[in-house]
Every structure is written in structure tokens, then in C-alpha cells.
Amino acid sequence: MKSIPIGSLVYEFTRHLEPRARIEPGETLAVSSEDALSGQIRTDADRRDKVAMPFGNPLNGPIWVEGAEPGDALAVTIHEIRPAIGQCATRTADPKQLCEWLGTDCPHGTHVCKIENGLIHWGDGITIPYAPMLGCIGTAPDWGVPSTAPAGPHGGNMDLIEVCPGNTVVLPVFVPGGYLYLGDAHAAMGHGELSATGLEMPAESIITVNLRKGLRIPGPRIEAPDEIMAVATGCPMERSTAEAFARLILWMESDFGWDRWRAYDILTHVARISVGYYGIGTVAAKIERRYLGGG
């Protein structure tokens, strides 16, 4: 199994870098990543310094997948996400839209939490189950170079809790080799990532990368053992919700034999949504697999 250690931190989904690794489809590899705070917070006394590091989430990559061409898709199965140093960190210094109701005198709120025996020791006697996920995963677009702050058709900073062990993230390929990046591991996170900071941790992710030739998809998909989901991003969130559902309906039509209007009907009654960071409007529209055979 190839290992990709943390090298120079990357803050863009760019096609202009030399690949950190070249792999064959079907290979499993271990990818290390720094936390979204660029390693600046290791104790409660530390502070995020955006002057010294005025970027978004650092990534590891790019990973070149042999045979990947525009119009294909990468299917990235996440097997494990291991904490690298046995702790995670969070902060609440930027209430942003909430200032209208809560005011602007938010304390910095930095605190480090120990990860032990499947639990995150948040404080005040409260523990949170360890439920790791990757906030950022994506491929390089063929036009422009997005930072690691937004999400889009390439994936990006989706911050969806379903990007987790046991699931497969399917991403469009725009350039030869795919140029896969990942990072921004969280020990846990609530829907919406309210403070724009999860329980951030450096991590090692064990993934298998497969290639799906000719699978032209408009944006990321997530495949779980019991459900499938289509992802869209944008504001207002009402629009990205509608787009995610439309993508899910067309997926049900093309791959599962559903008439689109019957799919529209069933989703009205059984669908669920998951929300990434609310500030950029990422939505995953979901349906359980048990319904898919009845179209």
C-alpha cells in the first residue's frame, strides 16, 4: 500500500502541480493530511493566525490516476480515517451571519479535545462519539483554480458527514489523471458546520481509488451501503437543494430504471437531505436503496 505523507500544504484544487503520487485504478493508499487550522492549534492557548496563514483548508495531493480522462469519474472508497495525534481542535471566533441575533462579542472559543476509545472528550463532562469524515475531497477543474473554501462540481469543501468510512465518493474527472486531493478531516461534525469549524484533526485516511470510464456526472455523488445521494452547492440554499434533488432524480432514471416523474413523486415522501457548511449552501439529497428497486 502506498503512503503519501504530508508535504507542502496545498490550498487549491489545481492541475498545475506535479502529482505527489501516481496510482493504478483499484489501488489502496494511505494519505496523511494536516488539520484545517494548518496545525496552528495544538493547545487551548494557541490561536488561529490568518495573517501568517491566510488560506482555507490544507490538502494533500494531487494524486494522478492512470487512465483517467475528462468524462470519466473517480470512485474513492474511504476505509478508515485515523487521528494522527490523538486529539482534535475547534474554535468559535467567527459567528458571521449569526451576529444579527447573537451580537459580535463572541469569545475565541479555542479548545483541544482528546480522542480516546472511540470518544471525543469535548469538555464539561460531555463526550461525543468519534465519527470521522473528510471535509474536503475533489478533483482539479480544467478551467480556473478554486481554493479550498468553496465547493462545486469538482467536489471541494463539501463538509458533508457522509464523506466517511464505509462510503464511496464519486467525482467527475476534468483533466487527464484526475488530480485527486483530500484533507480537512474532522473527528466529528454536526449538520451545517455552524461555526465553520468542525472537530479538526490531522489524520491518515485509507482509501481505494477506482476509475469509472465514461461516467459523465454533473457533480459529486456519494454511495453508501444503504443509500445514495447527489450533491449540489450554491446560495440561496433553496436552489442547491432543488439541484441536488434534480441530479438524484436523473441518476435514478439513468441507472435504476425510474421514470423521472415517478422518482420525483417517491422522493417527495421518503427523501432526506444532509447539509454541509450552511454558509456556502452544500446539500446532499438522499434516498435509501431499499426504494430503488420499485421504479
mmCIF file with all atom_site columns, C-alpha atoms in Angstrom, residues 3-216:
data_model
loop_
_atom_site.group_PDB
_atom_site.id
_atom_site.type_symbol
_atom_site.label_atom_id
_atom_site.label_alt_id
_atom_site.label_comp_id
_atom_site.label_asym_id
_atom_site.label_entity_id
_atom_site.label_seq_id
_atom_site.pdbx_PDB_ins_code
_atom_site.Cartn_x
_atom_site.Cartn_y
_atom_site.Cartn_z
_atom_site.occupancy
_atom_site.B_iso_or_equiv
_atom_site.pdbx_formal_charge
_atom_site.auth_seq_id
_atom_site.auth_comp_id
_atom_site.auth_asym_id
_atom_site.auth_atom_id
_atom_site.pdbx_PDB_model_num
ATOM 1   C CA . SER A 1 3   ? 1.666   6.065  1.673   1.00 0.00 ? 3   SER A CA 1
ATOM 2   C CA . ILE A 1 4   ? 1.532   9.783  0.905   1.00 0.00 ? 4   ILE A CA 1
ATOM 3   C CA . PRO A 1 5   ? 2.927   11.761 3.856   1.00 0.00 ? 5   PRO A CA 1
ATOM 4   C CA . ILE A 1 6   ? 2.143   15.412 4.490   1.00 0.00 ? 6   ILE A CA 1
ATOM 5   C CA . GLY A 1 7   ? 4.306   17.511 2.201   1.00 0.00 ? 7   GLY A CA 1
ATOM 6   C CA . SER A 1 8   ? 3.913   21.125 1.204   1.00 0.00 ? 8   SER A CA 1
ATOM 7   C CA . LEU A 1 9   ? 0.405   22.217 2.166   1.00 0.00 ? 9   LEU A CA 1
ATOM 8   C CA . VAL A 1 10  ? -1.838  22.866 -0.837  1.00 0.00 ? 10  VAL A CA 1
ATOM 9   C CA . TYR A 1 11  ? -4.762  25.302 -0.685  1.00 0.00 ? 11  TYR A CA 1
ATOM 10  C CA . GLU A 1 12  ? -6.182  24.920 -4.198  1.00 0.00 ? 12  GLU A CA 1
ATOM 11  C CA . PHE A 1 13  ? -7.670  22.243 -6.414  1.00 0.00 ? 13  PHE A CA 1
ATOM 12  C CA . THR A 1 14  ? -5.136  22.858 -9.133  1.00 0.00 ? 14  THR A CA 1
ATOM 13  C CA . ARG A 1 15  ? -3.999  20.972 -12.224 1.00 0.00 ? 15  ARG A CA 1
ATOM 14  C CA . HIS A 1 16  ? -0.715  22.905 -12.241 1.00 0.00 ? 16  HIS A CA 1
ATOM 15  C CA . LEU A 1 17  ? 1.228   20.880 -9.643  1.00 0.00 ? 17  LEU A CA 1
ATOM 16  C CA . GLU A 1 18  ? 3.388   17.804 -10.076 1.00 0.00 ? 18  GLU A CA 1
ATOM 17  C CA . PRO A 1 19  ? 1.485   14.776 -8.706  1.00 0.00 ? 19  PRO A CA 1
ATOM 18  C CA . ARG A 1 20  ? 2.515   13.572 -5.255  1.00 0.00 ? 20  ARG A CA 1
ATOM 19  C CA . ALA A 1 21  ? 1.728   10.014 -6.368  1.00 0.00 ? 21  ALA A CA 1
ATOM 20  C CA . ARG A 1 22  ? 0.742   8.123  -9.498  1.00 0.00 ? 22  ARG A CA 1
ATOM 21  C CA . ILE A 1 23  ? -1.519  5.124  -8.983  1.00 0.00 ? 23  ILE A CA 1
ATOM 22  C CA . GLU A 1 24  ? -3.323  2.476  -10.974 1.00 0.00 ? 24  GLU A CA 1
ATOM 23  C CA . PRO A 1 25  ? -7.123  2.219  -10.671 1.00 0.00 ? 25  PRO A CA 1
ATOM 24  C CA . GLY A 1 26  ? -8.024  -0.059 -7.783  1.00 0.00 ? 26  GLY A CA 1
ATOM 25  C CA . GLU A 1 27  ? -5.008  0.815  -5.651  1.00 0.00 ? 27  GLU A CA 1
ATOM 26  C CA . THR A 1 28  ? -5.387  1.366  -1.920  1.00 0.00 ? 28  THR A CA 1
ATOM 27  C CA . LEU A 1 29  ? -3.278  4.061  -0.292  1.00 0.00 ? 29  LEU A CA 1
ATOM 28  C CA . ALA A 1 30  ? -2.772  5.889  2.983   1.00 0.00 ? 30  ALA A CA 1
ATOM 29  C CA . VAL A 1 31  ? -2.995  9.670  2.681   1.00 0.00 ? 31  VAL A CA 1
ATOM 30  C CA . SER A 1 32  ? -1.896  11.891 5.568   1.00 0.00 ? 32  SER A CA 1
ATOM 31  C CA . SER A 1 33  ? -3.328  15.380 5.962   1.00 0.00 ? 33  SER A CA 1
ATOM 32  C CA . GLU A 1 34  ? -2.894  18.385 8.250   1.00 0.00 ? 34  GLU A CA 1
ATOM 33  C CA . ASP A 1 35  ? -5.952  19.799 10.003  1.00 0.00 ? 35  ASP A CA 1
ATOM 34  C CA . ALA A 1 36  ? -7.983  22.692 8.604   1.00 0.00 ? 36  ALA A CA 1
ATOM 35  C CA . LEU A 1 37  ? -6.299  25.032 11.094  1.00 0.00 ? 37  LEU A CA 1
ATOM 36  C CA . SER A 1 38  ? -2.963  24.412 9.340   1.00 0.00 ? 38  SER A CA 1
ATOM 37  C CA . GLY A 1 39  ? -1.589  22.856 12.525  1.00 0.00 ? 39  GLY A CA 1
ATOM 38  C CA . GLN A 1 40  ? -1.683  26.174 14.389  1.00 0.00 ? 40  GLN A CA 1
ATOM 39  C CA . ILE A 1 41  ? -3.835  24.998 17.311  1.00 0.00 ? 41  ILE A CA 1
ATOM 40  C CA . ARG A 1 42  ? -2.361  22.220 19.419  1.00 0.00 ? 42  ARG A CA 1
ATOM 41  C CA . THR A 1 43  ? -3.248  23.629 22.883  1.00 0.00 ? 43  THR A CA 1
ATOM 42  C CA . ASP A 1 44  ? -6.094  25.714 24.278  1.00 0.00 ? 44  ASP A CA 1
ATOM 43  C CA . ALA A 1 45  ? -3.764  28.731 24.407  1.00 0.00 ? 45  ALA A CA 1
ATOM 44  C CA . ASP A 1 46  ? -2.998  28.658 20.676  1.00 0.00 ? 46  ASP A CA 1
ATOM 45  C CA . ARG A 1 47  ? -4.780  30.957 18.251  1.00 0.00 ? 47  ARG A CA 1
ATOM 46  C CA . ARG A 1 48  ? -5.521  30.771 14.541  1.00 0.00 ? 48  ARG A CA 1
ATOM 47  C CA . ASP A 1 49  ? -3.256  33.253 12.770  1.00 0.00 ? 49  ASP A CA 1
ATOM 48  C CA . LYS A 1 50  ? -4.774  34.070 9.392   1.00 0.00 ? 50  LYS A CA 1
ATOM 49  C CA . VAL A 1 51  ? -2.105  36.692 8.729   1.00 0.00 ? 51  VAL A CA 1
ATOM 50  C CA . ALA A 1 52  ? 0.607   34.062 8.843   1.00 0.00 ? 52  ALA A CA 1
ATOM 51  C CA . MET A 1 53  ? -1.573  31.511 7.060   1.00 0.00 ? 53  MET A CA 1
ATOM 52  C CA . PRO A 1 54  ? -4.410  33.345 5.261   1.00 0.00 ? 54  PRO A CA 1
ATOM 53  C CA . PHE A 1 55  ? -5.714  30.337 3.426   1.00 0.00 ? 55  PHE A CA 1
ATOM 54  C CA . GLY A 1 56  ? -8.502  27.778 3.616   1.00 0.00 ? 56  GLY A CA 1
ATOM 55  C CA . ASN A 1 57  ? -8.145  24.087 4.329   1.00 0.00 ? 57  ASN A CA 1
ATOM 56  C CA . PRO A 1 58  ? -4.769  22.481 3.523   1.00 0.00 ? 58  PRO A CA 1
ATOM 57  C CA . LEU A 1 59  ? -4.878  19.442 1.258   1.00 0.00 ? 59  LEU A CA 1
ATOM 58  C CA . ASN A 1 60  ? -2.661  16.545 0.291   1.00 0.00 ? 60  ASN A CA 1
ATOM 59  C CA . GLY A 1 61  ? -2.290  15.823 -3.398  1.00 0.00 ? 61  GLY A CA 1
ATOM 60  C CA . PRO A 1 62  ? -2.594  15.794 -6.264  1.00 0.00 ? 62  PRO A CA 1
ATOM 61  C CA . ILE A 1 63  ? -2.913  12.069 -6.899  1.00 0.00 ? 63  ILE A CA 1
ATOM 62  C CA . TRP A 1 64  ? -2.684  11.024 -10.556 1.00 0.00 ? 64  TRP A CA 1
ATOM 63  C CA . VAL A 1 65  ? -4.872  8.065  -11.554 1.00 0.00 ? 65  VAL A CA 1
ATOM 64  C CA . GLU A 1 66  ? -3.596  6.249  -14.619 1.00 0.00 ? 66  GLU A CA 1
ATOM 65  C CA . GLY A 1 67  ? -6.101  6.165  -17.471 1.00 0.00 ? 67  GLY A CA 1
ATOM 66  C CA . ALA A 1 68  ? -8.361  8.869  -16.047 1.00 0.00 ? 68  ALA A CA 1
ATOM 67  C CA . GLU A 1 69  ? -9.581  11.204 -18.791 1.00 0.00 ? 69  GLU A CA 1
ATOM 68  C CA . PRO A 1 70  ? -12.134 14.012 -18.998 1.00 0.00 ? 70  PRO A CA 1
ATOM 69  C CA . GLY A 1 71  ? -15.603 12.494 -18.976 1.00 0.00 ? 71  GLY A CA 1
ATOM 70  C CA . ASP A 1 72  ? -14.635 9.716  -16.563 1.00 0.00 ? 72  ASP A CA 1
ATOM 71  C CA . ALA A 1 73  ? -15.211 9.633  -12.807 1.00 0.00 ? 73  ALA A CA 1
ATOM 72  C CA . LEU A 1 74  ? -13.104 8.664  -9.800  1.00 0.00 ? 74  LEU A CA 1
ATOM 73  C CA . ALA A 1 75  ? -14.769 6.471  -7.198  1.00 0.00 ? 75  ALA A CA 1
ATOM 74  C CA . VAL A 1 76  ? -12.986 6.995  -3.882  1.00 0.00 ? 76  VAL A CA 1
ATOM 75  C CA . THR A 1 77  ? -13.901 4.462  -1.204  1.00 0.00 ? 77  THR A CA 1
ATOM 76  C CA . ILE A 1 78  ? -12.994 5.579  2.314   1.00 0.00 ? 78  ILE A CA 1
ATOM 77  C CA . HIS A 1 79  ? -11.989 2.673  4.557   1.00 0.00 ? 79  HIS A CA 1
ATOM 78  C CA . GLU A 1 80  ? -10.597 4.429  7.631   1.00 0.00 ? 80  GLU A CA 1
ATOM 79  C CA . ILE A 1 81  ? -9.809  7.908  8.927   1.00 0.00 ? 81  ILE A CA 1
ATOM 80  C CA . ARG A 1 82  ? -7.324  7.659  11.785  1.00 0.00 ? 82  ARG A CA 1
ATOM 81  C CA . PRO A 1 83  ? -6.445  10.547 14.133  1.00 0.00 ? 83  PRO A CA 1
ATOM 82  C CA . ALA A 1 84  ? -2.751  11.322 13.748  1.00 0.00 ? 84  ALA A CA 1
ATOM 83  C CA . ILE A 1 85  ? -2.046  12.793 17.200  1.00 0.00 ? 85  ILE A CA 1
ATOM 84  C CA . GLY A 1 86  ? -4.945  11.576 19.353  1.00 0.00 ? 86  GLY A CA 1
ATOM 85  C CA . GLN A 1 87  ? -6.660  14.946 19.587  1.00 0.00 ? 87  GLN A CA 1
ATOM 86  C CA . CYS A 1 88  ? -8.750  17.453 17.659  1.00 0.00 ? 88  CYS A CA 1
ATOM 87  C CA . ALA A 1 89  ? -9.315  21.189 17.943  1.00 0.00 ? 89  ALA A CA 1
ATOM 88  C CA . THR A 1 90  ? -12.156 23.625 17.385  1.00 0.00 ? 90  THR A CA 1
ATOM 89  C CA . ARG A 1 91  ? -12.898 27.340 17.691  1.00 0.00 ? 91  ARG A CA 1
ATOM 90  C CA . THR A 1 92  ? -15.918 29.675 17.660  1.00 0.00 ? 92  THR A CA 1
ATOM 91  C CA . ALA A 1 93  ? -14.427 33.089 16.922  1.00 0.00 ? 93  ALA A CA 1
ATOM 92  C CA . ASP A 1 94  ? -16.397 33.919 13.767  1.00 0.00 ? 94  ASP A CA 1
ATOM 93  C CA . PRO A 1 95  ? -20.185 33.918 14.287  1.00 0.00 ? 95  PRO A CA 1
ATOM 94  C CA . LYS A 1 96  ? -20.699 35.555 10.864  1.00 0.00 ? 96  LYS A CA 1
ATOM 95  C CA . GLN A 1 97  ? -24.404 35.533 9.916   1.00 0.00 ? 97  GLN A CA 1
ATOM 96  C CA . LEU A 1 98  ? -25.438 34.822 13.500  1.00 0.00 ? 98  LEU A CA 1
ATOM 97  C CA . CYS A 1 99  ? -24.180 38.255 14.610  1.00 0.00 ? 99  CYS A CA 1
ATOM 98  C CA . GLU A 1 100 ? -27.549 39.748 13.657  1.00 0.00 ? 100 GLU A CA 1
ATOM 99  C CA . TRP A 1 101 ? -29.110 37.897 16.595  1.00 0.00 ? 101 TRP A CA 1
ATOM 100 C CA . LEU A 1 102 ? -26.212 36.978 18.885  1.00 0.00 ? 102 LEU A CA 1
ATOM 101 C CA . GLY A 1 103 ? -24.019 40.071 18.658  1.00 0.00 ? 103 GLY A CA 1
ATOM 102 C CA . THR A 1 104 ? -20.322 40.276 17.852  1.00 0.00 ? 104 THR A CA 1
ATOM 103 C CA . ASP A 1 105 ? -18.686 39.713 21.250  1.00 0.00 ? 105 ASP A CA 1
ATOM 104 C CA . CYS A 1 106 ? -18.105 36.004 20.642  1.00 0.00 ? 106 CYS A CA 1
ATOM 105 C CA . PRO A 1 107 ? -15.141 34.643 22.638  1.00 0.00 ? 107 PRO A CA 1
ATOM 106 C CA . HIS A 1 108 ? -12.397 32.908 20.699  1.00 0.00 ? 108 HIS A CA 1
ATOM 107 C CA . GLY A 1 109 ? -13.611 29.566 22.000  1.00 0.00 ? 109 GLY A CA 1
ATOM 108 C CA . THR A 1 110 ? -10.479 27.619 21.090  1.00 0.00 ? 110 THR A CA 1
ATOM 109 C CA . HIS A 1 111 ? -10.234 24.253 22.755  1.00 0.00 ? 111 HIS A CA 1
ATOM 110 C CA . VAL A 1 112 ? -8.448  20.994 22.158  1.00 0.00 ? 112 VAL A CA 1
ATOM 111 C CA . CYS A 1 113 ? -10.261 17.701 22.707  1.00 0.00 ? 113 CYS A CA 1
ATOM 112 C CA . LYS A 1 114 ? -8.682  14.324 23.422  1.00 0.00 ? 114 LYS A CA 1
ATOM 113 C CA . ILE A 1 115 ? -9.737  11.386 21.248  1.00 0.00 ? 115 ILE A CA 1
ATOM 114 C CA . GLU A 1 116 ? -9.717  8.115  23.153  1.00 0.00 ? 116 GLU A CA 1
ATOM 115 C CA . ASN A 1 117 ? -11.559 4.782  22.974  1.00 0.00 ? 117 ASN A CA 1
ATOM 116 C CA . GLY A 1 118 ? -13.937 5.964  20.277  1.00 0.00 ? 118 GLY A CA 1
ATOM 117 C CA . LEU A 1 119 ? -14.914 9.132  22.148  1.00 0.00 ? 119 LEU A CA 1
ATOM 118 C CA . ILE A 1 120 ? -14.079 12.821 21.803  1.00 0.00 ? 120 ILE A CA 1
ATOM 119 C CA . HIS A 1 121 ? -13.738 14.480 25.209  1.00 0.00 ? 121 HIS A CA 1
ATOM 120 C CA . TRP A 1 122 ? -15.314 17.833 24.379  1.00 0.00 ? 122 TRP A CA 1
ATOM 121 C CA . GLY A 1 123 ? -15.374 19.185 27.947  1.00 0.00 ? 123 GLY A CA 1
ATOM 122 C CA . ASP A 1 124 ? -17.748 19.792 30.876  1.00 0.00 ? 124 ASP A CA 1
ATOM 123 C CA . GLY A 1 125 ? -18.138 16.025 31.189  1.00 0.00 ? 125 GLY A CA 1
ATOM 124 C CA . ILE A 1 126 ? -19.540 15.804 27.652  1.00 0.00 ? 126 ILE A CA 1
ATOM 125 C CA . THR A 1 127 ? -18.244 13.205 25.230  1.00 0.00 ? 127 THR A CA 1
ATOM 126 C CA . ILE A 1 128 ? -19.047 12.971 21.521  1.00 0.00 ? 128 ILE A CA 1
ATOM 127 C CA . PRO A 1 129 ? -18.807 9.714  19.554  1.00 0.00 ? 129 PRO A CA 1
ATOM 128 C CA . TYR A 1 130 ? -15.817 9.599  17.228  1.00 0.00 ? 130 TYR A CA 1
ATOM 129 C CA . ALA A 1 131 ? -17.408 9.809  13.759  1.00 0.00 ? 131 ALA A CA 1
ATOM 130 C CA . PRO A 1 132 ? -14.659 10.856 11.339  1.00 0.00 ? 132 PRO A CA 1
ATOM 131 C CA . MET A 1 133 ? -15.251 12.397 7.924   1.00 0.00 ? 133 MET A CA 1
ATOM 132 C CA . LEU A 1 134 ? -13.369 14.385 5.288   1.00 0.00 ? 134 LEU A CA 1
ATOM 133 C CA . GLY A 1 135 ? -14.462 17.976 4.829   1.00 0.00 ? 135 GLY A CA 1
ATOM 134 C CA . CYS A 1 136 ? -12.532 18.380 1.560   1.00 0.00 ? 136 CYS A CA 1
ATOM 135 C CA . ILE A 1 137 ? -12.179 15.974 -1.322  1.00 0.00 ? 137 ILE A CA 1
ATOM 136 C CA . GLY A 1 138 ? -12.184 16.777 -5.010  1.00 0.00 ? 138 GLY A CA 1
ATOM 137 C CA . THR A 1 139 ? -10.572 16.771 -8.419  1.00 0.00 ? 139 THR A CA 1
ATOM 138 C CA . ALA A 1 140 ? -8.941  19.583 -10.378 1.00 0.00 ? 140 ALA A CA 1
ATOM 139 C CA . PRO A 1 141 ? -11.159 21.548 -12.799 1.00 0.00 ? 141 PRO A CA 1
ATOM 140 C CA . ASP A 1 142 ? -9.999  22.157 -16.361 1.00 0.00 ? 142 ASP A CA 1
ATOM 141 C CA . TRP A 1 143 ? -10.689 25.897 -16.128 1.00 0.00 ? 143 TRP A CA 1
ATOM 142 C CA . GLY A 1 144 ? -9.863  28.132 -13.210 1.00 0.00 ? 144 GLY A CA 1
ATOM 143 C CA . VAL A 1 145 ? -8.310  27.098 -9.907  1.00 0.00 ? 145 VAL A CA 1
ATOM 144 C CA . PRO A 1 146 ? -10.780 27.050 -6.992  1.00 0.00 ? 146 PRO A CA 1
ATOM 145 C CA . SER A 1 147 ? -9.482  27.457 -3.470  1.00 0.00 ? 147 SER A CA 1
ATOM 146 C CA . THR A 1 148 ? -10.344 25.054 -0.677  1.00 0.00 ? 148 THR A CA 1
ATOM 147 C CA . ALA A 1 149 ? -13.019 27.370 0.727   1.00 0.00 ? 149 ALA A CA 1
ATOM 148 C CA . PRO A 1 150 ? -15.922 26.680 -1.701  1.00 0.00 ? 150 PRO A CA 1
ATOM 149 C CA . ALA A 1 151 ? -17.417 23.501 -3.098  1.00 0.00 ? 151 ALA A CA 1
ATOM 150 C CA . GLY A 1 152 ? -18.662 22.857 -6.606  1.00 0.00 ? 152 GLY A CA 1
ATOM 151 C CA . PRO A 1 153 ? -18.930 20.314 -9.428  1.00 0.00 ? 153 PRO A CA 1
ATOM 152 C CA . HIS A 1 154 ? -15.365 19.179 -8.676  1.00 0.00 ? 154 HIS A CA 1
ATOM 153 C CA . GLY A 1 155 ? -16.205 18.375 -5.039  1.00 0.00 ? 155 GLY A CA 1
ATOM 154 C CA . GLY A 1 156 ? -14.194 20.675 -2.808  1.00 0.00 ? 156 GLY A CA 1
ATOM 155 C CA . ASN A 1 157 ? -15.073 21.856 0.679   1.00 0.00 ? 157 ASN A CA 1
ATOM 156 C CA . MET A 1 158 ? -18.357 19.944 0.866   1.00 0.00 ? 158 MET A CA 1
ATOM 157 C CA . ASP A 1 159 ? -18.264 19.321 4.635   1.00 0.00 ? 159 ASP A CA 1
ATOM 158 C CA . LEU A 1 160 ? -20.814 16.507 4.453   1.00 0.00 ? 160 LEU A CA 1
ATOM 159 C CA . ILE A 1 161 ? -20.760 13.973 7.262   1.00 0.00 ? 161 ILE A CA 1
ATOM 160 C CA . GLU A 1 162 ? -21.425 11.197 4.734   1.00 0.00 ? 162 GLU A CA 1
ATOM 161 C CA . VAL A 1 163 ? -17.897 11.574 3.309   1.00 0.00 ? 163 VAL A CA 1
ATOM 162 C CA . CYS A 1 164 ? -16.889 8.965  5.840   1.00 0.00 ? 164 CYS A CA 1
ATOM 163 C CA . PRO A 1 165 ? -15.562 5.423  6.259   1.00 0.00 ? 165 PRO A CA 1
ATOM 164 C CA . GLY A 1 166 ? -17.730 2.854  4.527   1.00 0.00 ? 166 GLY A CA 1
ATOM 165 C CA . ASN A 1 167 ? -18.890 5.212  1.782   1.00 0.00 ? 167 ASN A CA 1
ATOM 166 C CA . THR A 1 168 ? -17.684 5.933  -1.758  1.00 0.00 ? 168 THR A CA 1
ATOM 167 C CA . VAL A 1 169 ? -17.383 9.468  -3.127  1.00 0.00 ? 169 VAL A CA 1
ATOM 168 C CA . VAL A 1 170 ? -17.732 9.659  -6.916  1.00 0.00 ? 170 VAL A CA 1
ATOM 169 C CA . LEU A 1 171 ? -16.139 12.728 -8.520  1.00 0.00 ? 171 LEU A CA 1
ATOM 170 C CA . PRO A 1 172 ? -16.063 13.992 -12.118 1.00 0.00 ? 172 PRO A CA 1
ATOM 171 C CA . VAL A 1 173 ? -12.737 13.952 -13.964 1.00 0.00 ? 173 VAL A CA 1
ATOM 172 C CA . PHE A 1 174 ? -11.949 17.165 -15.868 1.00 0.00 ? 174 PHE A CA 1
ATOM 173 C CA . VAL A 1 175 ? -8.252  16.752 -16.695 1.00 0.00 ? 175 VAL A CA 1
ATOM 174 C CA . PRO A 1 176 ? -6.026  13.769 -17.549 1.00 0.00 ? 176 PRO A CA 1
ATOM 175 C CA . GLY A 1 177 ? -5.058  11.913 -14.385 1.00 0.00 ? 177 GLY A CA 1
ATOM 176 C CA . GLY A 1 178 ? -7.973  13.332 -12.422 1.00 0.00 ? 178 GLY A CA 1
ATOM 177 C CA . TYR A 1 179 ? -5.751  15.189 -9.943  1.00 0.00 ? 179 TYR A CA 1
ATOM 178 C CA . LEU A 1 180 ? -7.383  13.991 -6.718  1.00 0.00 ? 180 LEU A CA 1
ATOM 179 C CA . TYR A 1 181 ? -6.936  15.960 -3.479  1.00 0.00 ? 181 TYR A CA 1
ATOM 180 C CA . LEU A 1 182 ? -8.213  15.389 0.052   1.00 0.00 ? 182 LEU A CA 1
ATOM 181 C CA . GLY A 1 183 ? -7.914  16.776 3.566   1.00 0.00 ? 183 GLY A CA 1
ATOM 182 C CA . ASP A 1 184 ? -9.816  18.687 6.274   1.00 0.00 ? 184 ASP A CA 1
ATOM 183 C CA . ALA A 1 185 ? -10.515 15.608 8.401   1.00 0.00 ? 185 ALA A CA 1
ATOM 184 C CA . HIS A 1 186 ? -12.954 16.030 11.270  1.00 0.00 ? 186 HIS A CA 1
ATOM 185 C CA . ALA A 1 187 ? -13.270 13.749 14.294  1.00 0.00 ? 187 ALA A CA 1
ATOM 186 C CA . ALA A 1 188 ? -16.973 14.638 14.225  1.00 0.00 ? 188 ALA A CA 1
ATOM 187 C CA . MET A 1 189 ? -19.210 17.412 12.939  1.00 0.00 ? 189 MET A CA 1
ATOM 188 C CA . GLY A 1 190 ? -22.845 18.403 13.151  1.00 0.00 ? 190 GLY A CA 1
ATOM 189 C CA . HIS A 1 191 ? -25.021 19.114 10.111  1.00 0.00 ? 191 HIS A CA 1
ATOM 190 C CA . GLY A 1 192 ? -24.340 22.622 8.810   1.00 0.00 ? 192 GLY A CA 1
ATOM 191 C CA . GLU A 1 193 ? -20.911 23.057 10.497  1.00 0.00 ? 193 GLU A CA 1
ATOM 192 C CA . LEU A 1 194 ? -22.361 26.040 12.338  1.00 0.00 ? 194 LEU A CA 1
ATOM 193 C CA . SER A 1 195 ? -19.133 27.744 13.441  1.00 0.00 ? 195 SER A CA 1
ATOM 194 C CA . ALA A 1 196 ? -17.406 26.857 10.133  1.00 0.00 ? 196 ALA A CA 1
ATOM 195 C CA . THR A 1 197 ? -15.084 24.683 12.227  1.00 0.00 ? 197 THR A CA 1
ATOM 196 C CA . GLY A 1 198 ? -15.572 21.004 12.918  1.00 0.00 ? 198 GLY A CA 1
ATOM 197 C CA . LEU A 1 199 ? -13.532 18.987 15.397  1.00 0.00 ? 199 LEU A CA 1
ATOM 198 C CA . GLU A 1 200 ? -10.479 19.448 13.225  1.00 0.00 ? 200 GLU A CA 1
ATOM 199 C CA . MET A 1 201 ? -7.658  16.903 13.264  1.00 0.00 ? 201 MET A CA 1
ATOM 200 C CA . PRO A 1 202 ? -4.583  15.827 11.361  1.00 0.00 ? 202 PRO A CA 1
ATOM 201 C CA . ALA A 1 203 ? -5.305  12.359 10.075  1.00 0.00 ? 203 ALA A CA 1
ATOM 202 C CA . GLU A 1 204 ? -4.368  9.393  7.958   1.00 0.00 ? 204 GLU A CA 1
ATOM 203 C CA . SER A 1 205 ? -7.070  8.307  5.510   1.00 0.00 ? 205 SER A CA 1
ATOM 204 C CA . ILE A 1 206 ? -7.070  4.830  3.977   1.00 0.00 ? 206 ILE A CA 1
ATOM 205 C CA . ILE A 1 207 ? -8.762  4.971  0.574   1.00 0.00 ? 207 ILE A CA 1
ATOM 206 C CA . THR A 1 208 ? -9.173  2.902  -2.569  1.00 0.00 ? 208 THR A CA 1
ATOM 207 C CA . VAL A 1 209 ? -9.451  4.807  -5.845  1.00 0.00 ? 209 VAL A CA 1
ATOM 208 C CA . ASN A 1 210 ? -11.297 3.213  -8.758  1.00 0.00 ? 210 ASN A CA 1
ATOM 209 C CA . LEU A 1 211 ? -11.923 4.587  -12.235 1.00 0.00 ? 211 LEU A CA 1
ATOM 210 C CA . ARG A 1 212 ? -15.346 4.611  -13.888 1.00 0.00 ? 212 ARG A CA 1
ATOM 211 C CA . LYS A 1 213 ? -14.787 5.144  -17.591 1.00 0.00 ? 213 LYS A CA 1
ATOM 212 C CA . GLY A 1 214 ? -17.258 7.317  -19.464 1.00 0.00 ? 214 GLY A CA 1
ATOM 213 C CA . LEU A 1 215 ? -19.369 8.120  -16.406 1.00 0.00 ? 215 LEU A CA 1
ATOM 214 C CA . ARG A 1 216 ? -20.215 11.734 -17.143 1.00 0.00 ? 216 ARG A CA 1
#
